Short mmCIF file of C-alpha atoms and ligand atoms in Angstrom, two decimals:
data_model
loop_
_atom_site.label_atom_id
_atom_site.label_comp_id
_atom_site.label_asym_id
_atom_site.label_seq_id
_atom_site.Cartn_x
_atom_site.Cartn_y
_atom_site.Cartn_z
CA UNK A 1018 22.37 -17.72 16.68
CA UNK A 1019 22.56 -15.54 13.57
CA UNK A 1020 22.87 -11.81 13.09
CA UNK A 1021 19.97 -10.83 10.89
CA UNK A 1022 20.01 -7.38 9.35
CA UNK A 1023 17.27 -5.55 7.52
CA UNK A 1024 18.17 -2.50 5.42
CA UNK A 1025 15.12 -0.21 5.14
CA UNK A 1026 12.87 0.46 8.15
CA UNK A 1027 9.63 1.19 6.31
CA UNK A 1028 6.14 -0.32 6.12
CA UNK A 1029 7.65 -3.69 5.23
CA UNK A 1030 11.03 -3.79 7.00
CA UNK A 1031 9.75 -2.67 10.42
CA UNK A 1032 6.73 -4.98 10.86
CA UNK A 1033 8.40 -7.99 9.18
CA UNK A 1034 11.49 -7.81 11.38
CA UNK A 1035 9.38 -7.27 14.49
CA UNK A 1036 7.52 -10.52 13.76
CA UNK A 1037 10.75 -12.41 13.01
CA UNK A 1038 12.25 -11.08 16.27
CA UNK A 1039 9.17 -12.11 18.21
CA UNK A 1040 9.18 -15.64 16.82
CA UNK A 1041 12.93 -16.25 16.67
CA UNK A 1042 14.22 -15.11 20.08
CA UNK A 1043 17.58 -16.88 19.55
CA UNK A 1044 18.47 -14.57 16.64
CA UNK A 1045 19.58 -10.96 16.89
CA UNK A 1046 17.64 -8.72 14.48
CA UNK A 1047 18.87 -5.25 13.54
CA UNK A 1048 16.93 -2.83 11.34
CA UNK A 1049 18.82 0.09 9.80
CA UNK A 1050 17.74 3.08 7.75
CA UNK A 1051 19.35 6.26 6.43
CA UNK A 1052 16.39 8.25 7.77
CA UNK A 1053 17.30 9.29 11.32
CA UNK A 1054 13.82 10.57 12.17
CA UNK A 1055 12.24 7.25 11.18
CA UNK A 1056 14.71 5.33 13.33
CA UNK A 1057 14.14 7.65 16.31
CA UNK A 1058 10.44 6.93 16.07
CA UNK A 1059 11.02 3.15 15.83
CA UNK A 1060 12.91 3.56 19.12
CA UNK A 1061 10.01 5.41 20.73
CA UNK A 1062 6.38 4.52 21.38
CA UNK A 1063 5.29 6.90 18.62
CA UNK A 1064 6.13 4.50 15.76
CA UNK A 1065 6.64 6.03 12.29
CA UNK A 1066 3.76 3.98 10.83
CA UNK A 1067 0.30 3.19 12.16
CA UNK A 1068 -0.48 -0.51 12.02
CA UNK A 1069 -2.92 -2.22 14.41
CA UNK A 1070 -1.06 -4.45 16.90
CA UNK A 1071 2.42 -3.37 15.77
CA UNK A 1072 3.43 -1.41 18.87
CA UNK A 1073 2.78 -4.40 21.16
CA UNK A 1074 4.97 -6.67 19.02
CA UNK A 1075 7.77 -4.07 18.83
CA UNK A 1076 7.64 -3.48 22.58
CA UNK A 1077 7.99 -7.21 23.27
CA UNK A 1078 11.17 -7.60 21.25
CA UNK A 1079 12.83 -4.17 21.16
CA UNK A 1080 16.04 -4.05 23.22
CA UNK A 1081 15.91 -7.85 23.64
CA UNK A 1082 16.68 -9.14 20.14
CA UNK A 1083 15.32 -6.28 18.01
CA UNK A 1084 17.37 -3.11 17.45
CA UNK A 1085 16.89 -0.02 15.27
CA UNK A 1086 19.70 2.35 14.24
CA UNK A 1087 21.24 4.29 11.35
CA UNK A 1088 24.76 2.87 11.12
CA UNK A 1089 24.30 0.82 7.96
CA UNK A 1090 28.03 0.11 7.50
CA UNK A 1091 28.64 -1.10 11.05
CA UNK A 1092 25.51 -3.25 11.08
CA UNK A 1093 26.51 -4.89 7.79
CA UNK A 1094 29.93 -5.96 9.07
CA UNK A 1095 28.83 -8.94 11.14
CA UNK A 1096 25.51 -9.76 9.44
CA UNK A 1097 24.86 -13.38 8.35
CA UNK A 1098 21.52 -12.75 6.63
CA UNK A 1099 20.66 -9.37 5.11
CA UNK A 1100 17.08 -8.55 4.15
CA UNK A 1101 16.90 -5.63 1.76
CA UNK A 1102 13.63 -3.77 2.12
CA UNK A 1103 14.37 -0.38 0.61
CA UNK A 1104 11.87 1.47 -1.55
CA UNK A 1105 11.69 0.71 -5.28
CA UNK A 1106 9.54 3.55 -6.64
CA UNK A 1107 8.63 4.33 -10.23
CA UNK A 1108 11.49 5.98 -12.09
CA UNK A 1109 10.64 9.61 -12.82
CA UNK A 1110 13.47 10.49 -15.23
CA UNK A 1111 15.31 9.21 -18.31
CA UNK A 1112 14.63 5.89 -20.01
CA UNK A 1113 11.36 4.31 -18.83
CA UNK A 1114 10.33 7.47 -16.92
CA UNK A 1115 6.89 7.08 -15.33
CA UNK A 1116 6.93 3.29 -15.76
CA UNK A 1117 10.19 1.49 -14.98
CA UNK A 1118 11.42 0.71 -11.47
CA UNK A 1119 13.90 3.17 -10.00
CA UNK A 1120 16.58 0.87 -8.68
CA UNK A 1121 19.02 3.51 -7.37
CA UNK A 1122 18.27 2.81 -3.67
CA UNK A 1123 18.51 -0.87 -4.39
CA UNK A 1124 21.89 -0.61 -6.11
CA UNK A 1125 23.26 1.67 -3.37
CA UNK A 1126 22.38 -1.05 -0.86
CA UNK A 1127 24.14 -3.71 -2.94
CA UNK A 1128 27.31 -1.62 -2.93
CA UNK A 1129 27.05 -0.92 0.83
CA UNK A 1130 26.80 -4.67 1.41
CA UNK A 1131 29.79 -5.39 -0.79
CA UNK A 1132 31.92 -2.73 0.94
CA UNK A 1133 31.10 -3.71 4.50
CA UNK A 1134 30.37 -7.43 4.79
CA UNK A 1135 33.03 -9.39 6.68
CA UNK A 1136 31.42 -12.77 7.37
CA UNK A 1137 32.62 -15.62 5.09
CA UNK A 1138 29.09 -16.56 3.92
CA UNK A 1139 26.27 -14.06 3.65
CA UNK A 1140 22.73 -14.51 2.39
CA UNK A 1141 21.19 -11.43 0.78
CA UNK A 1142 17.39 -11.58 0.76
CA UNK A 1143 15.40 -9.47 -1.68
CA UNK A 1144 12.40 -8.33 0.36
CA UNK A 1145 11.58 -5.33 -1.81
CA UNK A 1146 9.36 -5.87 -4.85
CA UNK A 1147 11.66 -5.95 -7.86
CA UNK A 1148 11.56 -6.48 -11.61
CA UNK A 1149 12.18 -10.09 -12.60
CA UNK A 1150 15.93 -10.86 -12.97
CA UNK A 1151 17.04 -8.16 -10.50
CA UNK A 1152 18.76 -10.87 -8.43
CA UNK A 1153 21.10 -11.35 -11.37
CA UNK A 1154 22.15 -7.68 -11.19
CA UNK A 1155 22.53 -7.94 -7.40
CA UNK A 1156 24.76 -11.01 -7.74
CA UNK A 1157 26.92 -9.33 -10.38
CA UNK A 1158 27.50 -6.29 -8.16
CA UNK A 1159 28.30 -8.50 -5.16
CA UNK A 1160 30.78 -10.51 -7.23
CA UNK A 1161 32.42 -7.43 -8.72
CA UNK A 1162 34.70 -6.54 -5.78
CA UNK A 1163 37.56 -8.16 -3.96
CA UNK A 1164 35.41 -9.27 -1.05
CA UNK A 1165 36.29 -12.67 0.39
CA UNK A 1166 32.63 -13.12 1.36
CA UNK A 1167 30.61 -15.70 -0.59
CA UNK A 1168 27.16 -14.20 -1.27
CA UNK A 1169 23.93 -16.02 -2.08
CA UNK A 1170 20.96 -13.98 -3.32
CA UNK A 1171 17.50 -15.20 -2.35
CA UNK A 1172 14.15 -13.68 -3.34
CA UNK A 1173 11.53 -13.52 -0.57
CA UNK A 1174 8.88 -11.00 -1.59
CA UNK A 1175 6.45 -9.71 1.01
CA UNK A 1176 2.69 -10.13 0.63
CA UNK A 1177 1.50 -8.20 3.69
CA UNK A 1178 -1.13 -5.53 3.14
CA UNK A 1179 -1.13 -2.36 5.22
CA UNK A 1180 -3.69 -2.19 7.99
CA UNK A 1181 -3.53 -5.98 8.43
CA UNK A 1182 0.27 -6.39 8.40
CA UNK A 1183 0.57 -8.15 11.77
CA UNK A 1184 -2.19 -10.62 10.94
CA UNK A 1185 -0.79 -11.20 7.43
CA UNK A 1186 2.72 -11.80 8.79
CA UNK A 1187 1.52 -14.03 11.61
CA UNK A 1188 -0.67 -16.27 9.43
CA UNK A 1189 0.44 -15.78 5.83
CA UNK A 1190 -1.34 -17.57 2.96
CA UNK A 1191 2.16 -18.53 1.88
CA UNK A 1192 5.78 -17.49 2.26
CA UNK A 1193 7.55 -17.46 -1.08
CA UNK A 1194 11.28 -18.12 -1.23
CA UNK A 1195 13.15 -18.22 -4.52
CA UNK A 1196 16.69 -19.57 -4.53
CA UNK A 1197 19.51 -20.41 -6.94
CA UNK A 1198 19.29 -23.89 -8.43
CA UNK A 1199 22.75 -25.04 -7.30
CA UNK A 1200 23.73 -26.51 -3.91
CA UNK A 1201 24.59 -23.10 -2.34
CA UNK A 1202 21.39 -21.53 -3.66
CA UNK A 1203 19.26 -24.34 -2.26
CA UNK A 1204 21.02 -24.13 1.12
CA UNK A 1205 20.51 -20.36 1.30
CA UNK A 1206 16.80 -20.68 0.50
CA UNK A 1207 16.47 -23.41 3.15
CA UNK A 1208 18.17 -21.20 5.78
CA UNK A 1209 15.58 -18.47 5.13
CA UNK A 1210 12.79 -21.08 5.16
CA UNK A 1211 13.98 -22.26 8.60
CA UNK A 1212 13.46 -18.77 10.00
CA UNK A 1213 9.81 -18.70 8.89
CA UNK A 1214 9.28 -22.30 9.98
CA UNK A 1215 9.45 -21.01 13.59
CA UNK A 1216 5.80 -19.98 13.16
CA UNK A 1217 4.62 -20.77 9.62
CA UNK A 1218 3.52 -24.35 8.81
CA UNK A 1219 5.97 -25.97 6.38
CA UNK A 1220 3.31 -26.60 3.72
CA UNK A 1221 2.83 -22.84 3.45
CA UNK A 1222 6.48 -22.19 2.69
CA UNK A 1223 6.86 -22.35 -1.06
CA UNK A 1224 10.33 -22.81 -2.57
CA UNK A 1225 10.80 -21.80 -6.22
CA UNK A 1226 13.52 -20.55 -8.51
CA UNK A 1227 14.52 -16.89 -8.08
CA UNK A 1228 12.87 -15.62 -11.25
CA UNK A 1229 9.48 -17.20 -10.50
CA UNK A 1230 9.58 -15.67 -7.04
CA UNK A 1231 10.43 -12.17 -8.29
CA UNK A 1232 7.80 -12.32 -11.02
CA UNK A 1233 5.08 -13.84 -8.81
CA UNK A 1234 5.09 -10.78 -6.57
CA UNK A 1235 4.46 -8.36 -9.45
CA UNK A 1236 1.82 -10.68 -10.89
CA UNK A 1237 0.01 -11.13 -7.54
CA UNK A 1238 -0.38 -7.37 -7.22
CA UNK A 1239 -1.36 -6.99 -10.87
CA UNK A 1240 -4.05 -9.71 -10.55
CA UNK A 1241 -5.47 -8.14 -7.37
CA UNK A 1242 -5.53 -4.67 -8.92
CA UNK A 1243 -7.05 -6.08 -12.11
CA UNK A 1244 -10.01 -7.42 -10.12
CA UNK A 1245 -10.66 -3.96 -8.68
CA UNK A 1246 -10.40 -2.27 -12.07
CA UNK A 1247 -12.72 -4.91 -13.55
CA UNK A 1248 -15.33 -4.37 -10.86
CA UNK A 1249 -14.92 -0.58 -11.02
CA UNK A 1250 -15.49 -0.64 -14.78
CA UNK A 1251 -18.69 -2.62 -14.21
CA UNK A 1252 -19.80 -0.14 -11.50
CA UNK A 1253 -20.16 2.44 -14.27
CA UNK A 1254 -22.28 0.07 -16.32
CA UNK A 1255 -24.46 -0.62 -13.26
CA UNK A 1256 -25.11 3.10 -12.88
CA UNK A 1257 -26.47 3.20 -16.43
CA UNK A 1258 -28.63 0.09 -16.12
CA UNK A 1259 -30.04 0.08 -12.55
CA UNK A 1260 -28.06 -3.04 -11.75
CA UNK A 1261 -26.41 -2.88 -8.31
CA UNK A 1262 -22.66 -3.49 -8.15
CA UNK A 1263 -22.87 -4.93 -4.61
CA UNK A 1264 -25.37 -7.52 -5.84
CA UNK A 1265 -23.29 -8.25 -8.94
CA UNK A 1266 -20.11 -8.63 -6.86
CA UNK A 1267 -21.87 -10.97 -4.47
CA UNK A 1268 -23.36 -13.03 -7.28
CA UNK A 1269 -20.11 -13.46 -9.18
CA UNK A 1270 -17.99 -13.81 -6.02
CA UNK A 1271 -20.02 -16.84 -4.90
CA UNK A 1272 -18.69 -18.67 -7.93
CA UNK A 1273 -15.81 -20.58 -6.34
CA UNK A 1274 -13.82 -20.13 -9.53
CA UNK A 1275 -13.94 -16.36 -8.99
CA UNK A 1276 -13.99 -16.00 -5.18
CA UNK A 1277 -15.38 -13.13 -3.14
CA UNK A 1278 -12.31 -11.05 -2.23
CA UNK A 1279 -11.20 -7.84 -3.93
CA UNK A 1280 -14.50 -7.25 -5.68
CA UNK A 1281 -15.52 -4.10 -3.82
CA UNK A 1282 -16.14 -1.13 -6.08
CA UNK A 1283 -14.23 1.95 -4.95
CA UNK A 1284 -13.13 5.44 -5.85
CA UNK A 1285 -9.99 3.64 -7.09
CA UNK A 1286 -7.25 1.59 -5.52
CA UNK A 1287 -4.32 3.39 -3.93
CA UNK A 1288 -1.28 2.47 -1.92
CA UNK A 1289 2.39 2.42 -2.68
CA UNK A 1290 2.34 -0.89 -4.53
CA UNK A 1291 -0.43 -1.47 -7.05
CA UNK A 1292 0.11 1.34 -9.54
CA UNK A 1293 3.87 1.14 -9.30
CA UNK A 1294 4.05 -2.65 -9.63
CA UNK A 1295 1.64 -2.84 -12.57
CA UNK A 1296 3.55 -0.13 -14.37
CA UNK A 1297 6.77 -2.02 -13.68
CA UNK A 1298 5.19 -5.20 -15.05
CA UNK A 1299 3.92 -3.35 -18.09
CA UNK A 1300 7.36 -1.83 -18.70
CA UNK A 1301 9.03 -5.23 -18.38
CA UNK A 1302 6.69 -6.57 -21.07
CA UNK A 1303 7.57 -3.62 -23.28
CA UNK A 1304 11.27 -4.23 -22.62
CA UNK A 1305 10.94 -7.90 -23.53
CA UNK A 1306 9.18 -7.03 -26.82
CA UNK A 1307 5.57 -7.76 -25.77
CA UNK A 1308 3.71 -4.50 -26.46
CA UNK A 1309 0.22 -6.10 -26.43
CA UNK A 1310 0.84 -7.55 -22.97
CA UNK A 1311 2.23 -4.20 -21.83
CA UNK A 1312 -0.95 -2.42 -23.01
CA UNK A 1313 -3.18 -5.00 -21.35
CA UNK A 1314 -1.70 -4.34 -17.91
CA UNK A 1315 -1.39 -0.58 -18.42
CA UNK A 1316 -5.16 -0.49 -18.99
CA UNK A 1317 -5.70 -1.67 -15.39
CA UNK A 1318 -3.99 1.52 -14.20
CA UNK A 1319 -5.86 3.57 -16.75
CA UNK A 1320 -9.29 2.35 -15.54
CA UNK A 1321 -8.23 3.18 -11.99
CA UNK A 1322 -7.47 6.81 -12.87
CA UNK A 1323 -10.71 6.99 -14.85
CA UNK A 1324 -12.71 5.74 -11.87
CA UNK A 1325 -11.34 8.46 -9.56
CA UNK A 1326 -12.09 11.05 -12.23
CA UNK A 1327 -15.61 9.65 -12.65
CA UNK A 1328 -16.17 10.12 -8.91
CA UNK A 1329 -15.01 13.75 -9.15
CA UNK A 1330 -17.17 14.37 -12.26
CA UNK A 1331 -20.19 13.09 -10.39
CA UNK A 1332 -19.60 15.60 -7.54
CA UNK A 1333 -19.17 18.44 -10.02
CA UNK A 1334 -22.21 17.50 -12.05
CA UNK A 1335 -24.56 16.93 -9.09
CA UNK A 1336 -23.53 20.21 -7.45
CA UNK A 1337 -24.92 22.07 -10.48
CA UNK A 1338 -21.62 22.15 -12.38
CA UNK A 1339 -20.02 24.68 -10.08
CA UNK A 1340 -17.91 24.05 -7.01
CA UNK A 1341 -16.37 27.52 -6.64
CA UNK A 1342 -16.54 28.63 -3.01
CA UNK A 1343 -18.38 25.46 -1.92
CA UNK A 1344 -17.01 23.44 1.00
CA UNK A 1345 -16.43 19.77 0.16
CA UNK A 1346 -15.48 17.61 3.13
CA UNK A 1347 -13.38 14.49 2.62
CA UNK A 1348 -14.08 11.66 5.03
CA UNK A 1349 -10.72 9.94 4.98
CA UNK A 1350 -7.50 10.61 3.13
CA UNK A 1351 -5.55 7.35 3.65
CA UNK A 1352 -5.59 4.91 0.70
CA UNK A 1353 -7.46 2.39 2.88
CA UNK A 1354 -8.68 2.01 6.45
CA UNK A 1355 -6.42 1.20 9.43
CA UNK A 1356 -3.34 2.89 8.04
CA UNK A 1357 -1.97 6.43 8.07
CA UNK A 1358 -0.34 5.80 4.68
CA UNK A 1359 -1.49 8.13 1.90
CA UNK A 1360 0.90 7.07 -0.86
CA UNK A 1361 -0.99 7.06 -4.16
CA UNK A 1362 -4.26 7.63 -2.32
CA UNK A 1363 -7.12 8.57 -4.68
CA UNK A 1364 -7.70 11.45 -2.22
CA UNK A 1365 -4.70 13.25 -3.77
CA UNK A 1366 -5.98 13.58 -7.37
CA UNK A 1367 -9.49 14.16 -6.01
CA UNK A 1368 -8.29 17.16 -3.95
CA UNK A 1369 -6.31 18.47 -6.89
CA UNK A 1370 -9.42 18.38 -9.10
CA UNK A 1371 -11.64 19.93 -6.40
CA UNK A 1372 -9.14 22.73 -5.78
CA UNK A 1373 -8.91 23.22 -9.54
CA UNK A 1374 -12.66 24.05 -9.42
CA UNK A 1375 -11.97 26.52 -6.54
CA UNK A 1376 -13.82 24.38 -4.01
CA UNK A 1377 -12.94 24.75 -0.33
CA UNK A 1378 -11.56 21.38 0.70
CA UNK A 1379 -11.88 20.14 4.30
CA UNK A 1380 -9.92 16.99 5.06
CA UNK A 1381 -10.57 14.64 7.95
CA UNK A 1382 -8.75 11.38 8.68
CA UNK A 1383 -8.17 9.66 12.04
CA UNK A 1384 -4.54 8.71 11.29
CA UNK A 1385 -3.41 10.30 8.03
CA UNK A 1386 -3.57 14.08 8.52
CA UNK A 1387 0.21 14.36 8.99
CA UNK A 1388 0.80 12.70 5.60
CA UNK A 1389 -2.13 14.53 3.94
CA UNK A 1390 -0.55 17.89 4.84
CA UNK A 1391 2.68 16.84 3.10
CA UNK A 1392 0.82 15.52 0.02
CA UNK A 1393 -1.12 18.75 -0.51
CA UNK A 1394 1.52 21.26 0.56
CA UNK A 1395 2.27 22.47 -2.98
CA UNK A 1396 -1.37 22.69 -4.09
CA UNK A 1397 -2.88 26.14 -4.49
CA UNK A 1398 -6.25 26.83 -2.91
CA UNK A 1399 -8.37 26.74 0.20
CA UNK A 1400 -7.65 23.48 2.01
CA UNK A 1401 -7.92 22.77 5.73
CA UNK A 1402 -7.01 19.71 7.75
CA UNK A 1403 -9.47 19.22 10.56
CA UNK A 1404 -9.04 16.84 13.51
CA UNK A 1405 -12.63 17.01 14.70
CA UNK A 1406 -14.84 15.27 12.15
CA UNK A 1407 -17.97 17.31 13.02
CA UNK A 1408 -16.02 20.54 12.59
CA UNK A 1409 -14.84 19.36 9.15
CA UNK A 1410 -18.44 18.76 8.06
CA UNK A 1411 -19.90 21.96 9.55
CA UNK A 1412 -21.11 24.19 6.71
CA UNK A 1413 -20.16 21.70 4.00
CA UNK A 1414 -22.11 21.44 0.75
CA UNK A 1415 -21.08 17.84 0.16
CA UNK A 1416 -19.32 14.91 1.80
CA UNK A 1417 -16.94 12.74 -0.23
CA UNK A 1418 -16.14 9.48 1.55
CA UNK A 1419 -12.70 8.30 0.43
CA UNK A 1420 -11.59 5.86 3.14
CA UNK A 1421 -13.72 3.18 4.83
CA UNK A 1422 -12.73 3.88 8.45
CA UNK A 1423 -15.15 1.94 10.71
CA UNK A 1424 -15.81 5.06 12.81
CA UNK A 1425 -17.45 6.84 9.86
CA UNK A 1426 -20.36 4.41 10.05
CA UNK A 1427 -20.94 5.46 13.66
CA UNK A 1428 -21.23 9.21 13.00
CA UNK A 1429 -24.30 11.17 14.08
CA UNK A 1430 -25.55 12.01 10.58
CA UNK A 1431 -28.65 13.85 11.88
CA UNK A 1432 -26.34 16.30 13.62
CA UNK A 1433 -24.16 16.55 10.51
CA UNK A 1434 -27.14 17.10 8.20
CA UNK A 1435 -28.42 19.95 10.36
CA UNK A 1436 -25.09 21.78 10.04
CA UNK A 1437 -24.66 21.32 6.28
CA UNK A 1438 -25.73 23.59 3.43
CA UNK A 1439 -28.92 22.29 1.71
CA UNK A 1440 -29.43 20.42 -0.48
CA UNK A 1441 -26.85 18.23 1.27
CA UNK A 1442 -24.97 15.61 -0.75
CA UNK A 1443 -23.02 12.49 0.15
CA UNK A 1444 -20.77 10.79 -2.41
CA UNK A 1445 -19.79 7.42 -1.01
CA UNK A 1446 -16.57 6.38 -2.75
CA UNK A 1447 -16.54 3.04 -0.91
CA UNK A 1448 -20.25 2.14 -0.55
CA UNK A 1449 -19.44 2.20 3.15
CA UNK A 1450 -22.37 4.08 4.71
CA UNK A 1451 -26.01 3.17 5.27
CA UNK A 1452 -27.53 4.84 2.24
CA UNK A 1453 -31.25 4.36 2.99
CA UNK A 1454 -30.82 5.83 6.47
CA UNK A 1455 -28.95 8.84 5.10
CA UNK A 1456 -31.63 9.38 2.48
CA UNK A 1457 -34.33 9.35 5.17
CA UNK A 1458 -32.42 12.02 7.10
CA UNK A 1459 -32.56 14.22 4.01
CA UNK A 1460 -29.27 13.65 2.20
CA UNK A 1461 -28.99 13.14 -1.55
CA UNK A 1462 -26.88 9.99 -1.67
CA UNK A 1463 -24.61 8.97 -4.53
CA UNK A 1464 -23.15 5.49 -4.07
CA UNK A 1465 -20.93 3.76 -6.63
CA UNK A 1466 -22.54 1.39 -9.09
CA UNK A 1467 -26.02 1.71 -7.57
CA UNK A 1468 -28.98 3.96 -8.28
CA UNK A 1469 -28.65 7.30 -6.47
CA UNK A 1470 -31.12 8.27 -3.72
CA UNK A 1471 -32.20 11.82 -4.58
CA UNK A 1472 -34.73 14.23 -3.08
CA UNK A 1473 -34.35 16.81 -5.82
P1 NAD B 1371 9.22 2.60 2.61
O1 NAD B 1371 9.49 3.77 1.75
O2 NAD B 1371 8.22 2.70 3.71
O3 NAD B 1371 10.59 2.13 3.31
C1 NAD B 1371 11.81 2.03 2.66
C2 NAD B 1371 12.90 2.55 3.59
O4 NAD B 1371 14.17 2.29 3.00
C3 NAD B 1371 12.84 4.06 3.83
O5 NAD B 1371 12.69 4.32 5.23
C4 NAD B 1371 14.18 4.59 3.29
O6 NAD B 1371 14.73 5.65 4.05
C5 NAD B 1371 15.06 3.34 3.39
N1 NAD B 1371 16.23 3.37 2.52
C6 NAD B 1371 16.30 3.74 1.21
N2 NAD B 1371 17.56 3.61 0.76
C7 NAD B 1371 18.31 3.14 1.80
C8 NAD B 1371 19.68 2.80 1.96
N3 NAD B 1371 20.54 2.89 0.93
N4 NAD B 1371 20.10 2.38 3.17
C9 NAD B 1371 19.23 2.27 4.22
N5 NAD B 1371 17.93 2.56 4.12
C10 NAD B 1371 17.46 2.99 2.92
O7 NAD B 1371 8.85 1.39 1.65
P2 NAD B 1371 7.97 0.10 1.98
O8 NAD B 1371 6.53 0.44 1.83
O9 NAD B 1371 8.45 -0.52 3.25
O10 NAD B 1371 8.34 -0.82 0.75
C11 NAD B 1371 9.63 -1.40 0.62
C12 NAD B 1371 9.60 -2.43 -0.50
O11 NAD B 1371 8.65 -3.46 -0.18
C13 NAD B 1371 9.14 -1.87 -1.85
O12 NAD B 1371 9.83 -2.53 -2.86
C14 NAD B 1371 7.67 -2.24 -1.92
O13 NAD B 1371 7.21 -2.38 -3.23
C15 NAD B 1371 7.65 -3.57 -1.21
N6 NAD B 1371 6.37 -3.91 -0.57
C16 NAD B 1371 5.63 -2.96 0.09
C17 NAD B 1371 4.44 -3.31 0.71
C18 NAD B 1371 3.58 -2.29 1.42
O14 NAD B 1371 2.43 -2.61 1.74
N7 NAD B 1371 4.08 -1.09 1.70
C19 NAD B 1371 4.02 -4.64 0.69
C20 NAD B 1371 4.81 -5.58 0.03
C21 NAD B 1371 5.98 -5.20 -0.60
C1 UDX B 1372 -1.16 -4.54 -1.58
C2 UDX B 1372 -1.28 -6.07 -1.69
O1 UDX B 1372 -2.59 -6.51 -1.30
C3 UDX B 1372 -0.26 -6.73 -0.83
O2 UDX B 1372 -0.34 -8.15 -0.95
C4 UDX B 1372 1.07 -6.25 -1.30
O3 UDX B 1372 2.02 -6.92 -0.64
C5 UDX B 1372 1.17 -4.74 -1.17
O4 UDX B 1372 0.13 -4.12 -1.92
P1 UDX B 1372 -1.89 -2.71 0.21
O5 UDX B 1372 -1.61 -1.75 -0.89
O6 UDX B 1372 -1.27 -2.47 1.53
O7 UDX B 1372 -1.44 -4.18 -0.23
O8 UDX B 1372 -3.48 -2.81 0.43
P2 UDX B 1372 -4.67 -3.66 -0.24
O9 UDX B 1372 -5.49 -4.21 0.84
O10 UDX B 1372 -4.20 -4.59 -1.27
O11 UDX B 1372 -5.52 -2.52 -0.95
C6 UDX B 1372 -5.03 -1.78 -2.07
C7 UDX B 1372 -6.06 -0.80 -2.54
O12 UDX B 1372 -7.15 -1.47 -3.16
C8 UDX B 1372 -6.67 0.05 -1.41
O13 UDX B 1372 -6.79 1.38 -1.83
C9 UDX B 1372 -8.02 -0.60 -1.21
O14 UDX B 1372 -8.94 0.27 -0.63
C10 UDX B 1372 -8.37 -0.98 -2.64
N1 UDX B 1372 -9.40 -2.04 -2.74
C11 UDX B 1372 -9.18 -3.27 -2.19
C12 UDX B 1372 -10.57 -1.80 -3.45
O15 UDX B 1372 -10.77 -0.70 -3.97
N2 UDX B 1372 -11.49 -2.80 -3.56
C13 UDX B 1372 -11.31 -4.04 -3.03
O16 UDX B 1372 -12.19 -4.89 -3.18
C14 UDX B 1372 -10.11 -4.27 -2.31
#
């Protein structure tokens, strides 16, 4: 039996440890965080994050071999394996501001580990997404004190996506573990692999060197985001040429060399990872003297911002170039369906632009209103957060669909149309609704990358 500790009880730490606890009942798993409110919610049935299936898994293991608390120092004392899953946001000050990774939370954790570890051999697992060669910095900090503990640093980046975290953790495409190339490094990586082998087939556990593992995580996110920016750029060309982006995506996605996933045109990708990780990758290239490569990846982020702006421009233009005093209802605020997470959601810049035009913004989301309120709290203007979707749409001039919640396809659009100001507009930022049906009801429909359906 090992004592497994995870520092950072967020979107990654919580679900990942719950799945390890479920599948490894002989190990004791503790998750710690400096945020007391978050920990209190992990200990309740009102979890701090919404993730389908998560509560059931937590309830199975919590109090048995899964524990949540805030005493980082005490929990570190007798830990054998320490997963570090703290946030690694974009640095907003000094050198590399707006691009580089802010590693202050990461370094604080390294020092906490050094100060408190008492076991003779401890494996430190990088779970957070980090710039390549961060393990070197971690090892140097851990070797800088007088600790008698022998530390091994292993990289084990997480590939779960929000909204499907439990599924992704239960049947991952692969588990990536990067270890040092000496005997101790190999042993440490194997110990981590043994944990996953409780439920992941061995052939899906990929062992590499530490640097490949760290870099692969940034590159996986950059490649996924690049597909979305590519398809979003083509959505604009489709709108000029009467090609249909859904047909183009299907046609190219059936080429097995391309594959069908991540080719859905959207208002822009969001989430806490893509923008941040691509900017980190771009900054690393700059740092290593590769400005052309840095520019290449930065352009993926640039197209994403452009796509969200394009969506806003279309609303402004179609509503006769004036939004002042008009009610625009947002269907969805989360960066994707099945999560309450709004970090880097395209809804945020969209609201900012709409409020800048003095529109009245009405926000609906089934799970993200709590976060939406925080995101928009400093913005000036008329914004309301409405729990009842029909109330949000009552008296609206236009609907902007931001998030593809399944329930939005089931709405009674006849009822909605009757309560809206005419002409009534729908801007579908996810091509999620049934456009022909909406057009027949009377809406002017503006999909992405397809010809609009207009009555006027
Ligand atoms: P998060 O912000 O939800 O959680 C991080 C937690 O760490 C916070 O609760 C914070 O209070 C805590 N923390 C910070 N400093 C601490 C310290 N010194 N001691 C104890 N706790 C501390 O972040 P997240 O979304 O879980 O992401 C964590 C890491 O995983 C990031 O590097 C991210 O890039 C990566 N990642 C995220 C996802 C995702 O979908 N969210 C997926 C894969 C990888
Ligand atoms: C991402 C990575 O997928 C995951 O592997 C990584 O570990 C963390 O970052 P996440 O941000 O949770 O996960 O969600 P993801 O499903 O990747 O979606 C990211 C954004 O891209 C969302 O805003 C989504 O709506 C958008 N998207 C996705 C598109 O716009 N079009 C697509 O075809 C797919």
